[in-house]
Each structure stands twice: as structure tokens, then as C-alpha cells.
PDB file of C-alpha atoms and ligand atoms in Angstrom:
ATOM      1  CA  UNK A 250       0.000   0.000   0.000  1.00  0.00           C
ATOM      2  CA  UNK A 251       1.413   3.067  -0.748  1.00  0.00           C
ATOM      3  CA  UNK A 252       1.188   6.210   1.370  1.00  0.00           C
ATOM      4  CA  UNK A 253      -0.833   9.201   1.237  1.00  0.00           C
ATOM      5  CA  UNK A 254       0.903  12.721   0.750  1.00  0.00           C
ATOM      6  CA  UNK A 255      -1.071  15.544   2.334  1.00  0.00           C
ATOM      7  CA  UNK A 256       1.160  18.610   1.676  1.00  0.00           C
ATOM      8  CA  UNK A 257       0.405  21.416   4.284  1.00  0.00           C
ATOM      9  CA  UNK A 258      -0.553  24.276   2.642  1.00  0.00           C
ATOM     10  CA  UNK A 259       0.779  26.647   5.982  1.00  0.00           C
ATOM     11  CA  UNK A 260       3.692  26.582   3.844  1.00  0.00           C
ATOM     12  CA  UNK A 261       2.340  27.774   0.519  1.00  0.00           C
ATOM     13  CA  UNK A 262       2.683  31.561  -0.279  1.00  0.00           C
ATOM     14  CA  UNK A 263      -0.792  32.539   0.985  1.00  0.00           C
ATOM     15  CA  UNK A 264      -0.739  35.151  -0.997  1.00  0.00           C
ATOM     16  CA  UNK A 265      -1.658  32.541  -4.258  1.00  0.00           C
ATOM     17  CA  UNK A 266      -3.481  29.841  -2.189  1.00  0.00           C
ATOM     18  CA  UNK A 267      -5.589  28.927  -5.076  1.00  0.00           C
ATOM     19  CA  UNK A 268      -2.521  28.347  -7.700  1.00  0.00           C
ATOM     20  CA  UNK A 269      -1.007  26.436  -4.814  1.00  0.00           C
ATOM     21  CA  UNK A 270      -3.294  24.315  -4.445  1.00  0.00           C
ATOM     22  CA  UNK A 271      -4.095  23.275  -8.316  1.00  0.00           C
ATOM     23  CA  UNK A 272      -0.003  22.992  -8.093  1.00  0.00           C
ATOM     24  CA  UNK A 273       0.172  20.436  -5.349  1.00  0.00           C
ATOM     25  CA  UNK A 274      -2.662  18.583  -6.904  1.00  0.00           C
ATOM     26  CA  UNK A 275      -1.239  18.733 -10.083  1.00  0.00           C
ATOM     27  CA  UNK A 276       2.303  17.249  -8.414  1.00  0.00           C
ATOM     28  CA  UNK A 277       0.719  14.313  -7.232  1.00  0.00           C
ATOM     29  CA  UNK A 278      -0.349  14.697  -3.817  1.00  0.00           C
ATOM     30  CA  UNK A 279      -3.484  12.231  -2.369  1.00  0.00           C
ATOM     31  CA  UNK A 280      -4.666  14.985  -0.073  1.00  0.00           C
ATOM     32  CA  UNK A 281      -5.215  18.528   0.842  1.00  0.00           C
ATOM     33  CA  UNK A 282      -3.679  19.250   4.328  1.00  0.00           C
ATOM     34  CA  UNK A 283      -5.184  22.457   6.102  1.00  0.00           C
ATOM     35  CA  UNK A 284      -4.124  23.768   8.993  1.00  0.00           C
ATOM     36  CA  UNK A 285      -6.264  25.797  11.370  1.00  0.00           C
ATOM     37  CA  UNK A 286      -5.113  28.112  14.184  1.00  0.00           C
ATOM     38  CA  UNK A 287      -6.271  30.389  16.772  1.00  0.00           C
ATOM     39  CA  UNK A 288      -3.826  31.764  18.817  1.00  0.00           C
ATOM     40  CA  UNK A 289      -5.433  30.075  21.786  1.00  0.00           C
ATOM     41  CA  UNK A 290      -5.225  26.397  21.668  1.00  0.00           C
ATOM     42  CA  UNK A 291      -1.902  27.390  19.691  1.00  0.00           C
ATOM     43  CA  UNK A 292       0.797  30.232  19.683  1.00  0.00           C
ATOM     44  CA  UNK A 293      -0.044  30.774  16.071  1.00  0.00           C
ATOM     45  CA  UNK A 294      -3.420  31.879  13.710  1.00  0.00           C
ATOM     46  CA  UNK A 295      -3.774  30.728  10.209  1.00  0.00           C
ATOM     47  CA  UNK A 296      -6.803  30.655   8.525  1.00  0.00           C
ATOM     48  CA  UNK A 297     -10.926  30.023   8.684  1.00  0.00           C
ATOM     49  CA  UNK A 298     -13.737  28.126   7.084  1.00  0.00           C
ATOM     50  CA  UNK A 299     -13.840  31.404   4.393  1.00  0.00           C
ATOM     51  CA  UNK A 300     -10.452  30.586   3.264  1.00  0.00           C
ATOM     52  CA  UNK A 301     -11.690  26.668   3.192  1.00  0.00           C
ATOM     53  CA  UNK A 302     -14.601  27.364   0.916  1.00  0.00           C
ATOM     54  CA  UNK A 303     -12.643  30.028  -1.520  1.00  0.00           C
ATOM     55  CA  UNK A 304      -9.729  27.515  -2.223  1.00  0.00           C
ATOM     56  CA  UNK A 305     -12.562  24.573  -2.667  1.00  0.00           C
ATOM     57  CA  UNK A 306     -12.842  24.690  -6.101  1.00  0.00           C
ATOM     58  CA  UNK A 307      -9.147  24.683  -7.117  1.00  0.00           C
ATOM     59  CA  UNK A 308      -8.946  20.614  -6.568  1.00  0.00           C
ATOM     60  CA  UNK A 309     -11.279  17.179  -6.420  1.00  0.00           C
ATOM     61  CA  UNK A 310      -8.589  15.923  -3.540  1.00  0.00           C
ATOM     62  CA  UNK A 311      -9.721  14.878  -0.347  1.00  0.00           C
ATOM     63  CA  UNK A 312      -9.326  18.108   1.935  1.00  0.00           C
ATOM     64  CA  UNK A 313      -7.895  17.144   5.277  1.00  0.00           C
ATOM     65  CA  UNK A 314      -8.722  19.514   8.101  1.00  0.00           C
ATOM     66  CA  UNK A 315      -6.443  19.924  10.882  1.00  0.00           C
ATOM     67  CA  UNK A 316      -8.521  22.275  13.726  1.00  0.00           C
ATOM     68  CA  UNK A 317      -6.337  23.161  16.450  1.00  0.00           C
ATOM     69  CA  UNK A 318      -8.477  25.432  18.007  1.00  0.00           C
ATOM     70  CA  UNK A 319     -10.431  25.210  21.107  1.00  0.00           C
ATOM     71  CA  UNK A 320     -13.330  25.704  21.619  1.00  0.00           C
ATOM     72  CA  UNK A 321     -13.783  23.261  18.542  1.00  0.00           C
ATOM     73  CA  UNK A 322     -17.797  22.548  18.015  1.00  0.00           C
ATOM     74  CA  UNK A 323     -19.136  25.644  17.742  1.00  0.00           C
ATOM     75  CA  UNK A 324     -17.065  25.574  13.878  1.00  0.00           C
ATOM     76  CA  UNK A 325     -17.413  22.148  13.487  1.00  0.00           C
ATOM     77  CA  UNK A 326     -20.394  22.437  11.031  1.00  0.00           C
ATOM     78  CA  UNK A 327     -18.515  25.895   9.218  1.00  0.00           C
ATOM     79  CA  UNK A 328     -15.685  23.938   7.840  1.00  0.00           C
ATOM     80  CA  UNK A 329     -17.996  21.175   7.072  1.00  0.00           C
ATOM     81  CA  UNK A 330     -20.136  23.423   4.866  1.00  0.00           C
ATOM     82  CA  UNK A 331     -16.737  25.291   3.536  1.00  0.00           C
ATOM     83  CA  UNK A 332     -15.658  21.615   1.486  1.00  0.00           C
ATOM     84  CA  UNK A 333     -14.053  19.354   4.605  1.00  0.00           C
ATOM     85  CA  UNK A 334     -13.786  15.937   3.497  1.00  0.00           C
ATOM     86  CA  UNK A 335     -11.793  14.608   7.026  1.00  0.00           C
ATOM     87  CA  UNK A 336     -12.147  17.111   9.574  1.00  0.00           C
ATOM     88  CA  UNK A 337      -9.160  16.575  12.660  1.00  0.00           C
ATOM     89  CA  UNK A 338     -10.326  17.686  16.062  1.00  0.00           C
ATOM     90  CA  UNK A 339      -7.137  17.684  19.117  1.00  0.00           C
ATOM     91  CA  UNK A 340      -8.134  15.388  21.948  1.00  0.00           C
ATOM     92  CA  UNK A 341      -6.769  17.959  24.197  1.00  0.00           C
ATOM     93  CA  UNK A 342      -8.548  20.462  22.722  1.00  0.00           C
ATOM     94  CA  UNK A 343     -12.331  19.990  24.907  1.00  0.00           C
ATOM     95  CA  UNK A 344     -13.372  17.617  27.397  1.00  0.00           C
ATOM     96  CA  UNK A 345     -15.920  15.903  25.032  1.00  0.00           C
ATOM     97  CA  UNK A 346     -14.022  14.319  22.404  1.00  0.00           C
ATOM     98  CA  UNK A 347     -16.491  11.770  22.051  1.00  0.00           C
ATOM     99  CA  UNK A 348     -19.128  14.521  21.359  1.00  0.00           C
ATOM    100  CA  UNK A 349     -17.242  16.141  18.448  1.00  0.00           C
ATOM    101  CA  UNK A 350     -16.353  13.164  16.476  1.00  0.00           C
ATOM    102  CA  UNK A 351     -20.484  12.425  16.599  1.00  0.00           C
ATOM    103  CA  UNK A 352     -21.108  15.759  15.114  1.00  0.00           C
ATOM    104  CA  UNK A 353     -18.358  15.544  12.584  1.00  0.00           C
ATOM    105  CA  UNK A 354     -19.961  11.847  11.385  1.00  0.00           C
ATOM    106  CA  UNK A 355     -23.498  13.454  11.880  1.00  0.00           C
ATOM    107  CA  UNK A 356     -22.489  15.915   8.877  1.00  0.00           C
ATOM    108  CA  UNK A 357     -21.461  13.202   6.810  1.00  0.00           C
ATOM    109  CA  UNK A 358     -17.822  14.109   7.349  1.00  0.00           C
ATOM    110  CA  UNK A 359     -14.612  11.886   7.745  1.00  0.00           C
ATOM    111  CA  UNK A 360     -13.425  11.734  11.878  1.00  0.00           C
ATOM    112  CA  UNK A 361     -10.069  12.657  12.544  1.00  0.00           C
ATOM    113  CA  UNK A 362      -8.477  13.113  16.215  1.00  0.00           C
ATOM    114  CA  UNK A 363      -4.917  14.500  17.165  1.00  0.00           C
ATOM    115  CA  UNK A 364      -2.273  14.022  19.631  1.00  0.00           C
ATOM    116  CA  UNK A 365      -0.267  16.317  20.802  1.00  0.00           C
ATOM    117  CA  UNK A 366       3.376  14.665  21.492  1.00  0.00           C
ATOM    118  CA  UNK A 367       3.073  14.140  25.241  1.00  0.00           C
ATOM    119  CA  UNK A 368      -0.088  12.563  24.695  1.00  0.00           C
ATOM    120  CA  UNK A 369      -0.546   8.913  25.379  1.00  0.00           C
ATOM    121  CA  UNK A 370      -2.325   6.819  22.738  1.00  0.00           C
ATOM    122  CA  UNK A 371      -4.600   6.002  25.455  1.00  0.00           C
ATOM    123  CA  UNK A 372      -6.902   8.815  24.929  1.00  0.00           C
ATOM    124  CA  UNK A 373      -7.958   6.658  21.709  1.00  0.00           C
ATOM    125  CA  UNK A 374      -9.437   3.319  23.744  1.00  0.00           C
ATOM    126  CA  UNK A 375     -13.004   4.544  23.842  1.00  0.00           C
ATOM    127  CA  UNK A 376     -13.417   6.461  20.880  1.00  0.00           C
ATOM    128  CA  UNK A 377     -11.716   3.521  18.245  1.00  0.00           C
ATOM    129  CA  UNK A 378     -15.308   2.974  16.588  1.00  0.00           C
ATOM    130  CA  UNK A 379     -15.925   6.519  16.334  1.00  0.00           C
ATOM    131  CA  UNK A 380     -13.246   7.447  14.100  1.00  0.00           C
ATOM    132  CA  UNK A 381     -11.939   7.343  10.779  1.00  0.00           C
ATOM    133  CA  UNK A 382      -8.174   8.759  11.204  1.00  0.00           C
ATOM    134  CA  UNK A 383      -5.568   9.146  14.363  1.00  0.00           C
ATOM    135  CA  UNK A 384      -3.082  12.448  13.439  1.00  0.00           C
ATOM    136  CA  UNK A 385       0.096  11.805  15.537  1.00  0.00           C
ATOM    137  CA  UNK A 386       1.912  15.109  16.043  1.00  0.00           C
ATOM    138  CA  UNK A 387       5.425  14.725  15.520  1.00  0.00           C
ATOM    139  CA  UNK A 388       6.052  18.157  16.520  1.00  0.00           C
ATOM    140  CA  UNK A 389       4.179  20.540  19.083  1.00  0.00           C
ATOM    141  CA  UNK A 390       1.442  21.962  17.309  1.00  0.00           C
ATOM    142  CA  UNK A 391       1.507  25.692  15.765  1.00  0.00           C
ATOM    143  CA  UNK A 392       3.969  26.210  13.358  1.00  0.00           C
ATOM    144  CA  UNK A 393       5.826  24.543  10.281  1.00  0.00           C
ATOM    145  CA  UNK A 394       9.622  23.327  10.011  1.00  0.00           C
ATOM    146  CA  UNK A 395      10.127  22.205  13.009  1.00  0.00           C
ATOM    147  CA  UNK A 396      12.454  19.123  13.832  1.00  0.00           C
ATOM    148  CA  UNK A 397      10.536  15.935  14.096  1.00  0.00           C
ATOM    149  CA  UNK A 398      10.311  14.468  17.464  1.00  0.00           C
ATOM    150  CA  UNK A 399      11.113  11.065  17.434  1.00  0.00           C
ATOM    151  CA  UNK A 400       9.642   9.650  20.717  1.00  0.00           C
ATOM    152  CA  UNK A 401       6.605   9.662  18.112  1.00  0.00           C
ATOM    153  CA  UNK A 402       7.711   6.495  15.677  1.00  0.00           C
ATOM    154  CA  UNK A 403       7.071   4.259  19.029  1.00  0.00           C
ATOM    155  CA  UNK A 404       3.628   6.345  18.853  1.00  0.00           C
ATOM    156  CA  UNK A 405       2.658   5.236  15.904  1.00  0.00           C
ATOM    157  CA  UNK A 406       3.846   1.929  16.360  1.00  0.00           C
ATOM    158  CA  UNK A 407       1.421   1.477  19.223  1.00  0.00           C
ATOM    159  CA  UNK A 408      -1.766   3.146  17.529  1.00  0.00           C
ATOM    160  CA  UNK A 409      -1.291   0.498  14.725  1.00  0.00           C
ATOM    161  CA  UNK A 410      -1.482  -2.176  17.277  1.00  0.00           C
ATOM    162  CA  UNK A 411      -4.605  -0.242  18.920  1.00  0.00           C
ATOM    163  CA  UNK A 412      -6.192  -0.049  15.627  1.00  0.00           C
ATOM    164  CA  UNK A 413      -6.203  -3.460  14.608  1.00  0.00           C
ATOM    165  CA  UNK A 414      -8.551  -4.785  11.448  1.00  0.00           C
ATOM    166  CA  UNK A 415     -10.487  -1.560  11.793  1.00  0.00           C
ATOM    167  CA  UNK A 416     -10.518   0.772   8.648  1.00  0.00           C
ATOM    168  CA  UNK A 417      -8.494   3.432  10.461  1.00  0.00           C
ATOM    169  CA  UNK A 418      -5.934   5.709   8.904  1.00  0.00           C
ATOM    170  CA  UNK A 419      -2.388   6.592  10.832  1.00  0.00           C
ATOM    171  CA  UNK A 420      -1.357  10.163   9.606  1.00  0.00           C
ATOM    172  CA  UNK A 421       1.608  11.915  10.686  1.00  0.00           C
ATOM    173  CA  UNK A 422       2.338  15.617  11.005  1.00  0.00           C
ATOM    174  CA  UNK A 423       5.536  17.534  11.817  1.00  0.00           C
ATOM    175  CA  UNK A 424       8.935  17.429  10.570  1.00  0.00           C
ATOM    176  CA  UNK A 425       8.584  14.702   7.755  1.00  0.00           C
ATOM    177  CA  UNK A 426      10.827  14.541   5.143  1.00  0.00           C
ATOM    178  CA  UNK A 427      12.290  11.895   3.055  1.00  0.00           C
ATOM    179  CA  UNK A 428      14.660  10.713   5.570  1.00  0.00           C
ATOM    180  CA  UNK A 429      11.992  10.401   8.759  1.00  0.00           C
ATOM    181  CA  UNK A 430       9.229   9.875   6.206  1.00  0.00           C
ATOM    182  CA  UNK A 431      10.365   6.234   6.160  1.00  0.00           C
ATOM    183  CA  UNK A 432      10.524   5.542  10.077  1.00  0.00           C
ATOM    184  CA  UNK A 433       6.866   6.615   9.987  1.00  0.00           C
ATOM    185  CA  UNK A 434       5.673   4.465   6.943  1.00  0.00           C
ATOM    186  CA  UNK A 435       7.830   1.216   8.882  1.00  0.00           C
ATOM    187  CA  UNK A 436       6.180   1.911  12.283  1.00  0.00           C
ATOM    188  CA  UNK A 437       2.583   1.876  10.140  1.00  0.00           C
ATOM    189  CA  UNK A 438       1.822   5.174   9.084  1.00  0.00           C
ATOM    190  CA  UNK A 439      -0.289   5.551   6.221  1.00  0.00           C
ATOM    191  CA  UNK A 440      -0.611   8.809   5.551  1.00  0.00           C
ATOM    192  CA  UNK A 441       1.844  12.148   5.545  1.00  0.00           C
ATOM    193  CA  UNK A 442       1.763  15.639   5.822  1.00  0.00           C
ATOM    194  CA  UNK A 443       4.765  17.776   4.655  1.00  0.00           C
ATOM    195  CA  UNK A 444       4.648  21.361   4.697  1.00  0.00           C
ATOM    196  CA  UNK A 445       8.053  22.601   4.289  1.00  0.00           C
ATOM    197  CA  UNK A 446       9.260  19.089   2.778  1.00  0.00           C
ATOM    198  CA  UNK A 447       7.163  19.861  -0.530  1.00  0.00           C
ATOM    199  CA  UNK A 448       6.694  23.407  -0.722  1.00  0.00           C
ATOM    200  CA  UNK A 449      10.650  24.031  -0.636  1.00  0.00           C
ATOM    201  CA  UNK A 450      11.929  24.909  -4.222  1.00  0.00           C
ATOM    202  CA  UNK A 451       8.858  26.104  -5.800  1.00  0.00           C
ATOM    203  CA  UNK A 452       6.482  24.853  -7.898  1.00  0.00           C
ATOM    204  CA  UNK A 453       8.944  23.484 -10.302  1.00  0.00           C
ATOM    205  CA  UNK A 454      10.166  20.906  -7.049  1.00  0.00           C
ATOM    206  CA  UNK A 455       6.343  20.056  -5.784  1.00  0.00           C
ATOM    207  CA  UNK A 456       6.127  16.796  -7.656  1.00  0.00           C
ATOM    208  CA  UNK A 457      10.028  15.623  -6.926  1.00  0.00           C
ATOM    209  CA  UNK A 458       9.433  16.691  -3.240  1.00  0.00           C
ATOM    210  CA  UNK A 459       6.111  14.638  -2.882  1.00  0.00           C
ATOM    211  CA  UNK A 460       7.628  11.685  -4.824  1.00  0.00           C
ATOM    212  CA  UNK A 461      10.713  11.332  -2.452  1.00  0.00           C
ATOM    213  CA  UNK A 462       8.477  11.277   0.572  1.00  0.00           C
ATOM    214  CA  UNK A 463       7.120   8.083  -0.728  1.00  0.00           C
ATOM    215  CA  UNK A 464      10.522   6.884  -0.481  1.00  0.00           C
TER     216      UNK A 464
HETATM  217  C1  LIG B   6       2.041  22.084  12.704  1.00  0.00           C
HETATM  218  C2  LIG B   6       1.128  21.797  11.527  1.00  0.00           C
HETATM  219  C3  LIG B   6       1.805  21.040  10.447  1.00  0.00           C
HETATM  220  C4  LIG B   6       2.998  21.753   9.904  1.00  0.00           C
HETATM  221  C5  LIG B   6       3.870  20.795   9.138  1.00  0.00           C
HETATM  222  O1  LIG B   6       1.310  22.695  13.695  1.00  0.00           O
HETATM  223  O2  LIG B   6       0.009  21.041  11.941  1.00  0.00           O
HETATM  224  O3  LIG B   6       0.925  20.641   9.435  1.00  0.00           O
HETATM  225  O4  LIG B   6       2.664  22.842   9.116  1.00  0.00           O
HETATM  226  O5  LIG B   6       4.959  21.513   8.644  1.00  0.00           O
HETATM  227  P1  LIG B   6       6.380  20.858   8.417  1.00  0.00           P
HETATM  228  O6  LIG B   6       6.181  19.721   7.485  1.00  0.00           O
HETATM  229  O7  LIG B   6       7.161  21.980   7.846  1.00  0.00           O
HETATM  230  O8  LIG B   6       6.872  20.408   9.773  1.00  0.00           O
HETATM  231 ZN1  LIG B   7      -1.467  19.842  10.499  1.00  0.00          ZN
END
């Protein structure tokens, strides 16, 4: 099985967000990786369901919503209108977890939850049927190009075990590049996000850079 490339688009030059994306797309990537911020639940604030909905129509790919924000429900159903395909909620983020992957399957949404890096896999024992996708951060959530953290391979390593048969994807975020990218596809990841990994040499470089993540 090969895995999924969702290039973060925090790296793109927001200023052509659109071009960007139909550029990624056209490089080869499986998904759309957006990342949401609100200087609360994060030292850092991106972008909102607007920006969702205007860059929409620029690709068919599976747009994967990473909400690291807090409170989360009360926009749940925003970026769900905007074009979400997966929407990613933090399990640190609210003290109903349970509660917001419900709503995000009650819009006929994909159900993603986080972890933060000093989060145990634990948090996921109770919620395993509720969810279509476990985001392991491999860096602390809030900005890109950070180093990867590598305490986080073992992470994933355990979620696979956790997840079993069950039709469950293991995405990674933070610091991947060609070189960690395959410690994270060995310890069962099957899906990655790269911001500055395929965004660095320009558009020219977006279909090399998502090709050598594949390894
Ligand atoms: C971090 C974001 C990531 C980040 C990845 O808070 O969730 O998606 O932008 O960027 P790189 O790949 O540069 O670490
Ligand atoms: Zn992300």
C-alpha cells in the first residue's frame, strides 16, 4: 500500500493559495492538508472556514482539516459546509471528544483526532469505533519546520497495534521529510503531511518533493 501525501498548505505563499493548491494537486499529492489556528489552543493563527470554501474549487482531492483550536464545536459544522472531506479535532482540545467526532460523522464528514506529542495513545481506547483517522503530532502543534520528534515512531507503532482490522488511517504531522518519512511508513503510518518538505523549491520541485516522501 502506498502512502498518502497531504502537503500542508501553511507553507504555501498565501498570498496565491488557489494556484497552490491546483499545483500540489497537479504534483501528485493524495490529499489537501489544512491547517487551522487560533492563537489560543496554539501560539499561532492561520486561517478560517472562508479561506476553506474560496480555495474549494481549485482541486477534487480529499481536503484534510487539521482544527487546532479550542473551543472546537461551535465551527465544526462551518468547515464542514466550507468543502471538509476529514475534519481533525485535538483530543486535548475539549473535554468531550467523544461529542465532536459524533457531530463531525453526523455531517457526513470523515473523523479525525490528534495528539499532541506528550499525549498517550490512550486517549484513543473509547473512541476507536468513532473514528476514521488518528493524526500523531510529531512536533508541538503551531507552526511549520520544526524538527521531528522522534519519541513519536514508538507512537505510531502502538496506535497500529490499537487499531487493529479496523478501517483506520495513521497520519503523521511535523517534521517529515524523506529521511523520517520512512521511520513513519515502517512503524505503520499511512498517511503524511509535509509542509516545508514539498513546498521548498517552488512549484517546479512540488512533484520531486512529494515523490521522495514516498521513499
Ligand atoms: C504544525 C502543523 C503542520 C505543519 C507541518 O502545527 O500542523 O501541518 O505545518 O509543517 P512541516 O512539514 O514543515 O513540519
Ligand atoms: Zn497539520
Amino acid at each position: 500500500m502506498t502512502v498518502k501525501i497531504a502537503p500542508s498548505i501553511l507553507s504555501a505563499d498565501f498570498a496565491k493559495l488557489g494556484e497552490e493548491v491546483r499545483a500540489i494537486d497537479a504534483a501528485g499529492c493524495d490529499w489537501v492538508h489544512v491547517d487551522v489556528m487560533d492563537g489560543h489552543f496554539v501560539p499561532n493563527i492561520t486561517i478560517g472556514p472562508g479561506v476553506v470554501k474560496a480555495i474549494r474549487p481549485h482541486s477534487a482531492k480529499t481536503f484534510d482539516v487539521h482544527l487546532m483550536i479550542e473551543p472546537v464545536d461551535p465551527y465544526i459544522p462551518e468547515f464542514a459546509a466550507a468543502g471538509s472531506d476529514i475534519i481533525t479535532v485535538h483530543a486535548e482540545a475539549g473535554a468531550h471528544l467523544h461529542r465532536s467526532l459524533q457531530l463531525i460523522r453526523s455531517l457526513g464528514k470523515k473523523a479525525g483526532v490528534s495528539l499532541n506529542p506528550s499525549t498517550p495513545e490512550s486517549v484513543l481506547e473509547y473512541v476507536l469505533d468513532d473514528l476514521d483517522l488518528v493524526l500523531v503530532m510529531s512536533v508541538n502543534p503551531g507552526f511549520g519546520g520544526q524538527a521531528f520528534i522522534e519519541s513519536q515512531v514508538e507512537k505510531i507503532r502502538r496506535i497500529k497495534a490499537l487499531v487493529g482490522a479496523r478501517p483506520i488511517e495513521i497520519e503523521v504531522d511535523g517534521g517529515v521529510n524523506p529521511e523520517t518519512a520512512k521511520r513513519c511508513i515502517s512503524a505503520g503510518a499511512t498517511a503524511l503531511v509535509a509542509g516545508s518538505a514539498v513546498f521548498k523549491g517552488g512549484p517546479d520541485a512540488y512533484a520531486a518533493n512529494i515523490a521522495a516522501l514516498r521513499g
